Amino acid sequence: MSENSAGDSGTRGDSSPEPDAEAAKGAADERPTVYDLAPDCTLEDVDVGALYHAEVNGVVDYGIFVDVSAAVSGLVHDSNLDGEYDVGDSLIVRLTEVKENGDVAFDDETVDDHRTETVEHEPSISRIRGLAPGDEVTVEGEVVQAKQTGGPTIFAVSDASGVVSCAAFEEAGVRAYPEVAVGDMVHVSGTIETRENALQLEVDALKKLPDERAAEARARFEEALDERAEPADIDPLVEWAAFEPIHDDLRDLARLLRRTVLSGRPIRVRHHADGDGMCAAIPVQLALENFVGDVHEDPDAARHLFKRLPSKAPYYEMEDVTRDLNFALEGRARHGQKLPFLLMLDNGSTEEDVPAYENLAHYDIPIAAVDHHHPDPEAVEPLLDAHINPYLHGEDYRVTTGMMCVELARLIDPSLTEELEHVPAVAGLSDRSKAEAMDDYVALAEAAGYDEQDLLDIGEALDYAAHWLRYSEGKTLVNDALNVGCEDEARHEELVEFLSERAARDVDRQLDALDDHVEHERLASGAHLYRIDLDEYAHRFTYPAPGKTTGELHDTRVKETGDPVITIGYGPDFCVLRSDGVRLDIPNMVTELNEELPEAGVSGGGHLVVGSIKFVKGRRSAVIETLIEKMADAEIDEALSSTAALED
């Protein structure tokens, strides 16, 4: 029996006098207690021998029938009546017996002085995980979705063990329980049934918990969320001292993402549309979709709650954030969903991301970024719930986002480990990482059945597919190319061969078109500088795009010379930069260009040795010449090597 309020209630026939406060306090424990049951109380909430407020619901020759709640009624036999009663009269009764068949017997009681305590229903709570058709249950949890259909109102309720859809019917198209909103703690009672291959609770009663009880339920819910959100206790795929502090950050993010799924919030992933970006996003997508399927009783939940989209630029563009925000707001309006959690992969760490993040801040959308571009932590971290970047631990871009996200995926769902063993090597080779762990990653992939050429071909196939997919997810195609979540090994091999061969053919055609028009000079530092006007001499609107074209040209010159090389590919209002053996510090150069040429509108960034810059078309010559002057003064550092080709 749960006590929600104690002391003189002044209701239901409380005959107590009005003594002063001290006298009432002293007498409180001496007066008999009469319980006032909430309407939804059941036999679980009553005790034999206790006194209850009752109301007469029927008069017969042998006594009266009384209600002590909507669900608990019984007989006061005429031999136990102290007076005469009519339907609707109130009285105090003592519960004397609950028979095996459920019948309840009461005695009529005369109580001169008493105190009233209200009793709220305390149902037996069932965990959502493990429910089965036919179960009569009450679940306690948070409303994470409230959707009105043409028939019933569908409430999705999470109790941290799982999420179940609850169908409540008022009348066709009319909102049931309008007082209940997303975020409320509730009790839902009814029968578990199957609807379209999913479990659904057919609601008999749905009750928003009052403040004190809601706070208690919320505390239990949060504790259960924390417990189940805990990530797997696993070590990284390779032993790498530089990775240890990053791995701790990844554990925290895995916990946050698992908690997000358990709380019923959708997740939207934005990733850079290149090989490393897809090696980051695909494992995380598979891990989160598996976890969504484990948590939700609806087998289609992952399709509604997870969305992955590529970004052509290595930062979050206003065009992308506007689409994402519109999608999120429509989802809330049409489907009663919470606003999504945004996960940025292989982008999201730089000052260029700030305007987009500030746009989302108006709606309190949580954001996390896993990136290996040179970060601007002071700019982005006030807007992020989590920020993982090797630079924050004294490392650099050689720790690729794909390497980090494979570990993130394993922390979310360790069963994926064997399927992901080749992915860090694909990410590293795609991004031309010189990390000391690359040999270990390649060896791990070889043990899984992939030689180095296989890994290079997969990376090339991913780049080629990403180019033609543009802003589309291309889930099955990309999964098959990476061989993650692929159901047909032969199809994977055939697809990679086809895509990588076409990519190589198109790259050769592009380089042939450029070869006679590449400008060359030797800088004072001894580095070679190569320049190419991509607008004039490259095939446009086809593969490879300007970023990839510049990278492929750069790689040929590095192999030819064996010396430090800088390559610039430019168009009307952009340029792409690549370097081997020269410490360019492109983010710093962008800052300096903005100070020296404020009218040029320079923006962009990247790593120390790879980047992309945009500017006002009419100031192209001034930007490029000033940039070359800075490159001529750049420090020679043969340990540095360029990474991924950036898209324009």
XYZ file of C-alpha atoms in Angstrom:
648
model
C 0.000 0.000 0.000
C 1.540 3.296 -1.087
C 0.977 6.463 0.953
C 0.862 9.618 -1.157
C -0.547 11.977 1.478
C -1.134 11.734 5.204
C -2.987 13.704 7.854
C -6.471 15.160 7.917
C -7.814 15.326 4.406
C -11.140 16.937 5.179
C -12.779 14.640 2.614
C -14.762 11.411 2.423
C -16.482 11.887 5.779
C -13.358 12.610 7.824
C -14.932 13.376 11.218
C -11.775 14.754 12.837
C -12.119 18.029 14.762
C -9.900 20.988 13.909
C -7.345 21.016 16.750
C -4.339 23.294 16.769
C -1.235 22.107 14.903
C 0.625 20.719 17.904
C -2.381 18.793 19.211
C -3.079 17.358 15.758
C 0.544 16.295 15.427
C 0.482 14.557 18.764
C -2.798 12.761 18.041
C -2.022 11.727 14.471
C -0.590 8.331 15.250
C -3.387 7.448 17.665
C -6.318 7.894 15.301
C -7.356 5.023 13.010
C -6.407 5.396 9.342
C -9.049 5.146 6.645
C -7.636 4.638 3.147
C -8.995 6.428 0.107
C -8.151 4.336 -2.959
C -7.342 5.895 -6.326
C -9.808 4.744 -9.028
C -7.262 2.417 -10.691
C -6.353 0.559 -7.501
C -6.766 -3.230 -7.603
C -6.740 -6.065 -5.095
C -2.947 -5.756 -5.111
C -3.362 -2.439 -3.234
C -5.638 -3.588 -0.373
C -5.054 -5.426 2.897
C -7.425 -7.561 4.965
C -8.315 -5.728 8.183
C -7.770 -2.227 6.802
C -10.403 0.525 6.746
C -11.528 2.087 3.443
C -13.771 4.868 2.201
C -16.528 3.254 0.127
C -19.569 4.136 -1.946
C -22.743 2.077 -2.275
C -23.311 0.796 -5.817
C -26.217 -1.574 -5.150
C -28.790 -2.547 -2.510
C -30.107 -6.140 -2.209
C -32.169 -8.099 0.323
C -29.082 -9.598 1.960
C -26.936 -6.464 2.133
C -25.251 -3.779 0.025
C -22.528 -3.794 -2.607
C -19.850 -1.147 -2.263
C -16.982 0.185 -4.378
C -13.686 1.139 -2.750
C -12.170 1.772 -6.229
C -13.271 1.250 -9.794
C -11.756 -2.225 -9.729
C -12.406 -3.327 -6.130
C -16.003 -3.999 -5.077
C -17.595 -6.302 -2.542
C -20.529 -7.163 -0.289
C -21.398 -5.873 3.156
C -23.769 -8.577 4.432
C -26.885 -7.309 6.190
C -25.695 -8.977 9.387
C -22.729 -6.567 9.354
C -24.663 -3.367 8.600
C -25.039 -0.656 11.235
C -27.624 1.360 9.290
C -29.644 1.702 6.102
C -28.055 2.909 2.844
C -29.058 3.936 -0.677
C -27.066 3.834 -3.903
C -24.492 6.651 -3.902
C -24.168 6.864 -0.105
C -20.672 7.020 1.401
C -19.501 4.945 4.334
C -16.408 3.456 5.955
C -15.861 -0.293 5.658
C -13.341 -2.811 6.933
C -12.075 -5.437 4.486
C -12.636 -8.796 6.195
C -11.978 -11.392 3.492
C -10.745 -11.897 -0.082
C -12.001 -15.292 -1.209
C -10.175 -17.604 -3.631
C -12.668 -16.759 -6.379
C -11.915 -13.036 -5.968
C -15.086 -12.113 -4.055
C -14.499 -9.476 -1.371
C -16.346 -9.146 1.965
C -16.590 -5.977 4.048
C -18.023 -4.925 7.424
C -19.740 -1.597 8.004
C -17.673 0.430 10.520
C -18.529 3.488 12.569
C -15.398 5.550 13.200
C -15.778 8.700 15.276
C -12.304 10.114 14.690
C -9.911 9.097 11.933
C -7.248 10.237 9.485
C -7.434 9.721 5.699
C -4.579 8.579 3.521
C -4.798 8.456 -0.270
C -3.514 5.287 -1.908
C -2.230 5.287 -5.475
C -2.303 2.088 -7.498
C 0.957 0.132 -7.316
C 0.770 -2.332 -10.194
C 3.190 -5.161 -10.833
C 5.507 -3.675 -13.442
C 6.614 -5.802 -16.394
C 9.843 -5.167 -18.300
C 9.320 -4.463 -21.981
C 12.142 -6.757 -22.966
C 10.724 -10.257 -23.009
C 7.041 -9.420 -23.488
C 5.016 -11.988 -25.432
C 1.623 -11.984 -27.196
C -1.230 -12.533 -24.767
C 0.542 -11.063 -21.735
C -1.607 -8.821 -19.515
C 0.897 -6.228 -18.342
C 1.584 -2.816 -16.897
C 4.763 -1.106 -18.054
C 6.414 1.944 -16.533
C 8.523 4.248 -18.649
C 8.989 7.433 -20.595
C 6.827 8.380 -23.567
C 9.359 8.767 -26.401
C 6.873 9.181 -29.262
C 3.201 10.157 -29.554
C 1.785 9.709 -33.050
C -1.810 10.225 -34.119
C -2.967 7.897 -36.887
C -6.274 7.744 -38.720
C -7.321 5.238 -36.069
C -5.611 4.914 -32.674
C -3.024 7.118 -31.015
C 0.343 5.335 -30.909
C 2.553 6.007 -27.896
C 6.091 4.576 -27.909
C 7.189 3.907 -24.328
C 10.743 3.123 -23.165
C 11.655 1.496 -19.856
C 15.401 1.157 -20.693
C 15.024 -2.588 -21.286
C 13.226 -1.847 -24.555
C 10.716 0.300 -26.421
C 7.173 -0.828 -27.234
C 4.373 0.780 -29.236
C 1.149 1.277 -27.265
C -2.109 1.714 -29.199
C -4.812 3.738 -27.435
C -8.185 4.290 -29.103
C -10.577 7.139 -28.317
C -12.282 7.251 -31.694
C -10.962 7.219 -35.259
C -8.360 9.954 -35.700
C -8.968 11.495 -32.258
C -6.085 11.924 -29.839
C -6.355 9.571 -26.890
C -4.984 10.759 -23.553
C -4.291 14.315 -24.761
C -2.788 15.185 -21.382
C 0.138 12.804 -22.042
C 3.135 14.198 -23.949
C 6.570 13.051 -25.107
C 8.891 13.052 -22.091
C 6.209 12.142 -19.529
C 6.674 9.210 -17.156
C 3.638 6.911 -17.351
C 2.065 3.611 -16.407
C 0.450 1.788 -19.333
C -1.740 -1.263 -18.807
C -3.160 -3.602 -21.395
C -2.657 -6.727 -23.477
C 0.312 -7.550 -25.711
C -0.717 -8.391 -29.261
C 1.012 -8.736 -32.632
C 0.455 -6.077 -35.298
C 2.300 -6.299 -38.645
C 4.973 -8.625 -37.221
C 5.627 -6.299 -34.281
C 4.568 -6.500 -30.639
C 2.075 -3.832 -29.627
C 0.449 -3.097 -26.294
C -3.305 -2.607 -26.682
C -3.993 0.037 -24.033
C -6.645 -0.426 -21.356
C -5.343 2.443 -19.250
C -2.557 5.004 -19.627
C -1.735 7.213 -16.654
C 0.655 10.135 -16.440
C 2.413 9.809 -13.086
C 2.007 12.716 -10.650
C 5.074 14.780 -9.821
C 6.474 12.889 -6.837
C 5.873 9.458 -8.327
C 7.157 10.650 -11.717
C 10.393 11.775 -10.069
C 10.818 8.365 -8.445
C 10.068 6.592 -11.732
C 12.442 8.931 -13.579
C 15.250 8.084 -11.154
C 14.692 4.355 -11.705
C 14.547 4.911 -15.472
C 17.768 6.928 -15.576
C 19.594 4.362 -13.454
C 18.444 1.563 -15.755
C 19.482 3.575 -18.823
C 22.957 4.066 -17.389
C 23.307 0.375 -16.665
C 22.241 -0.864 -20.088
C 24.040 1.915 -21.973
C 27.404 0.710 -20.694
C 29.548 -0.241 -23.723
C 31.289 -3.554 -24.225
C 34.509 -4.145 -22.299
C 36.848 -4.786 -25.240
C 40.360 -3.817 -26.306
C 41.225 -2.106 -29.624
C 41.901 -4.361 -32.621
C 45.619 -3.540 -32.534
C 47.870 -2.565 -29.639
C 48.733 1.091 -30.162
C 49.833 3.401 -27.341
C 48.794 6.534 -29.269
C 45.251 5.214 -29.460
C 44.661 4.576 -25.756
C 43.343 8.043 -24.735
C 41.228 8.193 -27.903
C 39.750 4.806 -27.027
C 38.620 6.171 -23.653
C 36.810 9.004 -25.474
C 35.211 6.471 -27.815
C 33.911 4.488 -24.820
C 32.182 7.618 -23.540
C 30.623 8.270 -26.954
C 29.506 4.643 -27.305
C 27.775 4.970 -23.945
C 26.086 8.192 -25.075
C 24.899 6.636 -28.359
C 23.568 3.488 -26.680
C 21.739 5.697 -24.195
C 20.300 7.700 -27.078
C 18.860 4.541 -28.638
C 17.474 3.346 -25.308
C 15.736 6.684 -24.775
C 13.989 6.400 -28.165
C 15.708 9.375 -29.819
C 16.415 9.146 -33.598
C 20.036 9.383 -34.786
C 21.175 11.193 -37.924
C 24.737 10.657 -39.210
C 26.598 13.046 -41.485
C 29.935 11.863 -42.894
C 32.480 13.021 -45.432
C 31.775 11.339 -48.786
C 35.130 9.638 -49.288
C 36.718 6.292 -48.484
C 37.651 7.128 -44.904
C 34.275 8.749 -44.256
C 32.416 5.655 -45.404
C 34.765 3.343 -43.489
C 33.748 5.405 -40.454
C 30.012 5.593 -41.090
C 29.150 2.076 -42.289
C 30.374 0.167 -39.186
C 28.698 2.681 -36.856
C 25.484 2.439 -38.852
C 25.450 -1.356 -38.659
C 26.204 -1.341 -34.922
C 23.496 1.200 -34.125
C 20.893 -0.461 -36.348
C 21.607 -3.773 -34.601
C 21.187 -2.116 -31.215
C 17.960 -0.375 -32.282
C 16.644 -3.777 -33.368
C 17.596 -5.230 -29.997
C 15.857 -2.442 -28.077
C 12.666 -1.854 -30.085
C 9.869 -4.381 -30.415
C 9.125 -3.014 -33.914
C 11.413 -4.716 -36.493
C 11.150 -1.626 -38.731
C 12.330 0.740 -36.002
C 15.857 1.166 -37.418
C 14.426 2.400 -40.713
C 12.524 5.142 -38.889
C 15.126 6.039 -36.272
C 18.461 5.988 -38.120
C 19.527 7.973 -41.173
C 22.995 8.245 -42.729
C 23.823 10.913 -45.310
C 27.117 11.871 -46.997
C 28.472 15.427 -47.111
C 30.574 16.442 -50.087
C 32.486 19.102 -48.161
C 34.732 18.206 -45.184
C 32.598 20.424 -42.966
C 28.889 20.881 -42.198
C 27.461 23.149 -44.879
C 24.398 25.336 -44.357
C 22.683 23.497 -47.201
C 23.092 20.212 -45.354
C 22.046 21.506 -41.943
C 18.949 23.152 -43.404
C 17.883 19.834 -44.929
C 18.606 17.967 -41.720
C 16.742 20.440 -39.555
C 13.728 20.430 -41.861
C 13.692 16.619 -41.817
C 13.899 16.590 -38.016
C 11.102 19.101 -37.533
C 8.869 17.259 -39.985
C 9.523 14.023 -38.104
C 8.495 15.647 -34.856
C 5.363 17.181 -36.364
C 4.202 14.156 -38.373
C 5.395 11.244 -36.273
C 5.632 12.679 -32.740
C 9.343 11.849 -32.533
C 11.985 13.477 -30.408
C 14.399 15.677 -32.323
C 17.408 13.598 -33.445
C 20.935 13.202 -32.147
C 23.401 14.374 -34.840
C 26.619 12.377 -35.242
C 29.307 13.969 -37.435
C 31.963 11.604 -38.827
C 35.155 12.629 -40.653
C 34.035 16.240 -40.388
C 32.627 18.577 -37.776
C 35.745 19.769 -35.888
C 36.429 23.131 -37.492
C 35.286 26.719 -37.276
C 33.542 26.235 -40.654
C 31.069 23.956 -38.846
C 30.029 26.593 -36.307
C 27.261 28.373 -38.292
C 25.496 25.051 -38.928
C 25.833 24.022 -35.281
C 24.474 27.363 -34.134
C 21.450 26.779 -36.356
C 20.758 23.477 -34.591
C 21.300 25.078 -31.183
C 17.989 26.914 -31.541
C 16.302 23.492 -31.181
C 18.627 21.934 -28.578
C 19.655 19.132 -30.917
C 22.553 17.181 -29.348
C 25.683 16.829 -31.523
C 28.837 14.700 -31.404
C 31.812 14.801 -33.795
C 34.461 12.173 -34.542
C 36.992 13.715 -36.880
C 40.696 13.842 -37.728
C 40.819 17.187 -39.493
C 42.806 19.865 -37.664
C 40.258 21.063 -35.047
C 39.192 24.409 -33.656
C 38.122 23.159 -30.216
C 37.456 26.610 -28.771
C 35.010 27.291 -31.599
C 33.126 23.976 -31.736
C 33.222 22.429 -28.274
C 30.707 24.828 -26.681
C 28.241 23.493 -29.273
C 29.109 19.779 -29.002
C 28.055 17.096 -26.535
C 31.116 15.025 -27.480
C 34.232 15.793 -29.532
C 36.762 13.117 -30.464
C 39.837 14.099 -32.460
C 43.416 12.762 -32.330
C 44.786 16.315 -32.241
C 43.188 16.736 -28.809
C 45.579 14.044 -27.529
C 48.758 15.212 -29.248
C 48.243 12.982 -32.295
C 47.270 13.995 -35.832
C 45.394 13.081 -39.018
C 47.298 9.800 -39.398
C 44.783 8.366 -36.920
C 41.928 8.221 -39.415
C 38.254 8.554 -38.600
C 37.621 5.087 -40.027
C 40.098 3.588 -37.545
C 38.354 5.343 -34.665
C 34.831 4.470 -35.783
C 35.544 0.766 -36.183
C 36.370 0.781 -32.474
C 33.271 2.868 -31.744
C 31.115 0.319 -33.592
C 32.693 -2.570 -31.663
C 32.044 -0.821 -28.346
C 28.373 -0.503 -29.328
C 28.094 -4.040 -30.735
C 31.131 -6.288 -30.167
C 29.597 -9.098 -32.244
C 30.700 -7.146 -35.348
C 34.416 -7.534 -34.604
C 35.192 -10.277 -37.119
C 33.257 -8.513 -39.875
C 35.170 -5.262 -39.350
C 38.761 -6.490 -39.110
C 39.721 -5.251 -42.592
C 38.028 -1.850 -42.379
C 40.741 0.138 -40.485
C 43.284 -0.862 -43.137
C 40.925 0.234 -45.936
C 40.435 3.568 -44.146
C 44.161 4.054 -43.615
C 45.116 3.223 -47.203
C 42.280 5.368 -48.581
C 43.571 8.282 -46.522
C 47.235 7.379 -47.165
C 47.895 7.245 -43.443
C 51.500 6.898 -42.311
C 50.494 5.848 -38.802
C 52.847 3.438 -37.074
C 49.932 1.034 -36.636
C 49.268 0.712 -40.387
C 51.423 -2.422 -40.705
C 49.430 -4.044 -37.898
C 46.120 -3.090 -39.497
C 47.198 -4.450 -42.886
C 48.384 -7.674 -41.234
C 45.030 -7.995 -39.441
C 43.216 -7.574 -42.764
C 45.467 -10.141 -44.437
C 44.636 -12.632 -41.682
C 40.966 -11.952 -42.471
C 41.533 -12.758 -46.160
C 42.331 -9.370 -47.749
C 45.718 -8.649 -49.299
C 46.932 -5.070 -49.738
C 45.704 -4.814 -53.317
C 42.252 -5.968 -52.207
C 42.227 -3.176 -49.636
C 43.324 -0.554 -52.182
C 40.678 -1.726 -54.635
C 37.956 -1.524 -51.966
C 39.003 2.035 -51.133
C 38.942 3.002 -54.814
C 35.532 1.377 -55.268
C 34.160 3.321 -52.290
C 35.470 6.619 -53.682
C 33.972 5.874 -57.066
C 30.597 4.896 -55.607
C 30.560 7.983 -53.362
C 31.129 10.268 -56.346
C 28.103 8.977 -58.228
C 25.878 8.631 -55.170
C 26.445 12.340 -54.439
C 24.003 13.103 -51.607
C 22.365 9.652 -51.432
C 23.055 7.016 -48.794
C 23.432 4.094 -51.226
C 23.333 1.695 -48.300
C 23.312 -1.680 -50.038
C 25.810 -0.659 -52.723
C 28.299 0.789 -50.224
C 27.889 -2.093 -47.759
C 28.531 -4.579 -50.548
C 31.624 -2.700 -51.719
C 33.077 -2.540 -48.180
C 31.900 -6.090 -47.367
C 30.242 -4.992 -44.136
C 26.643 -6.103 -43.766
C 27.013 -7.799 -47.164
C 25.154 -11.058 -47.642
C 26.956 -12.234 -50.796
C 30.771 -12.532 -50.826
C 30.906 -13.189 -54.571
C 28.863 -10.064 -55.269
C 31.273 -8.029 -53.117
C 34.265 -9.255 -55.114
C 32.610 -8.668 -58.489
C 31.388 -5.208 -57.469
C 34.790 -4.080 -56.190
C 36.491 -5.323 -59.361
C 33.998 -3.483 -61.568
C 34.029 -0.197 -59.634
C 37.783 -0.051 -59.041
C 38.567 -0.799 -62.693
C 36.244 1.939 -63.893
C 37.723 4.327 -61.346
C 41.263 3.582 -62.565
C 40.169 4.048 -66.192
C 38.594 7.433 -65.437
C 41.619 8.591 -63.433
C 43.966 7.681 -66.303
C 41.776 9.588 -68.742
C 41.784 12.633 -66.494
C 45.549 12.607 -66.014
C 46.087 12.280 -69.764
C 43.931 15.382 -70.288
C 45.974 17.367 -67.755
C 49.490 16.233 -68.484
C 50.499 18.874 -71.055
C 49.068 21.752 -69.018
C 50.652 21.234 -65.598
C 52.836 24.183 -64.586
C 55.999 23.452 -62.587
C 58.453 25.526 -60.578
C 61.048 24.912 -57.910
C 60.513 26.846 -54.695
C 63.351 28.423 -52.732
C 62.966 25.662 -50.167
C 63.783 23.090 -52.827
C 60.236 21.717 -52.961
C 58.567 21.153 -56.321
C 55.369 23.127 -56.950
C 52.864 21.873 -59.531
C 49.808 23.888 -60.609
C 46.883 22.946 -62.800
C 43.819 24.934 -63.902
C 41.110 22.307 -63.498
C 38.428 24.551 -64.944
C 40.307 24.819 -68.235
C 41.905 21.422 -68.685
C 40.101 18.747 -66.625
C 37.020 16.772 -67.614
C 34.214 18.399 -65.612
C 31.180 16.869 -63.884
C 32.611 13.378 -63.988
C 34.938 11.162 -61.993
C 37.363 12.061 -60.585
C 36.188 15.337 -59.079
C 38.661 18.224 -58.649
C 39.850 17.085 -55.221
C 40.509 13.534 -56.330
C 42.054 14.761 -59.603
C 44.527 16.956 -57.726
C 45.405 14.081 -55.426
C 46.060 11.647 -58.267
C 48.204 14.210 -60.095
C 50.109 14.888 -56.897
C 50.797 11.186 -56.321
C 52.296 10.794 -59.800
C 54.687 13.716 -59.210
C 55.744 12.427 -55.806
C 56.645 9.072 -57.380
C 58.473 10.745 -60.265
C 60.615 13.104 -58.188
C 61.107 11.454 -54.827
C 61.414 15.010 -53.459
C 59.117 17.243 -51.388
C 56.138 18.162 -53.602
C 53.242 20.619 -53.381
C 50.339 20.407 -55.846
C 47.612 23.001 -56.367
C 44.520 22.264 -58.438
C 42.257 25.265 -58.882
C 39.016 26.367 -60.472
C 37.178 29.687 -60.697
C 36.571 30.020 -56.957
C 38.354 27.130 -55.249
C 41.674 25.371 -54.967
C 42.741 22.005 -53.611
C 46.129 21.605 -51.934
C 48.303 18.547 -51.465
C 51.771 18.246 -49.973
C 54.408 15.609 -49.319
C 57.407 16.570 -47.241
C 56.334 20.200 -46.669
C 54.630 21.441 -43.478
C 51.938 23.703 -44.939
C 49.624 24.136 -41.932
C 46.694 24.898 -44.225
C 44.245 25.959 -41.461
C 46.698 28.639 -40.356
C 47.246 29.755 -43.954
C 43.483 30.258 -44.359
C 43.462 32.463 -41.265
C 46.357 34.543 -42.601
C 44.759 34.877 -46.053
C 41.599 36.249 -44.468
C 43.629 38.854 -42.616
C 45.698 39.853 -45.662
C 42.955 39.630 -48.307
C 39.709 40.316 -46.411
C 37.829 41.111 -49.627
C 38.626 37.657 -51.054
C 36.216 35.820 -48.696
C 38.627 32.938 -48.102
C 37.216 29.912 -46.284
C 38.135 26.267 -45.912
C 40.840 24.288 -44.176
C 42.059 20.728 -43.765
C 45.183 19.121 -42.298
C 48.802 20.212 -42.231
C 49.352 18.771 -45.701
C 45.974 18.551 -47.403
C 43.132 21.013 -47.675
C 40.627 22.851 -49.807
C 39.965 26.583 -49.996
C 37.128 28.659 -51.443
C 37.294 32.338 -52.347
C 35.675 35.101 -54.386
C 36.095 34.343 -58.078
C 37.519 37.759 -59.018
C 40.296 37.458 -56.420
C 41.582 34.068 -57.540
C 44.977 35.302 -58.782
C 45.681 37.253 -55.604
C 44.691 34.305 -53.370
C 46.776 31.745 -55.245
C 49.861 33.950 -55.555
C 49.732 34.848 -51.861
C 49.259 31.183 -51.046
C 52.331 30.231 -53.090
C 54.397 32.842 -51.266
C 53.445 31.226 -47.981
C 54.232 27.763 -49.350
C 57.699 28.933 -50.409
C 58.414 29.780 -46.770
C 56.978 26.528 -45.414
C 59.235 24.177 -43.500
C 60.533 21.037 -45.199
C 59.542 17.976 -43.156
C 59.989 14.728 -45.022
C 58.092 12.812 -42.327
C 54.863 14.447 -43.467
C 52.757 12.946 -46.214
C 49.439 13.999 -47.699
C 46.228 12.151 -46.962
C 42.837 11.979 -48.575
C 41.890 13.806 -51.730
C 39.225 16.331 -50.826
C 36.151 16.909 -52.893
C 35.373 20.413 -54.131
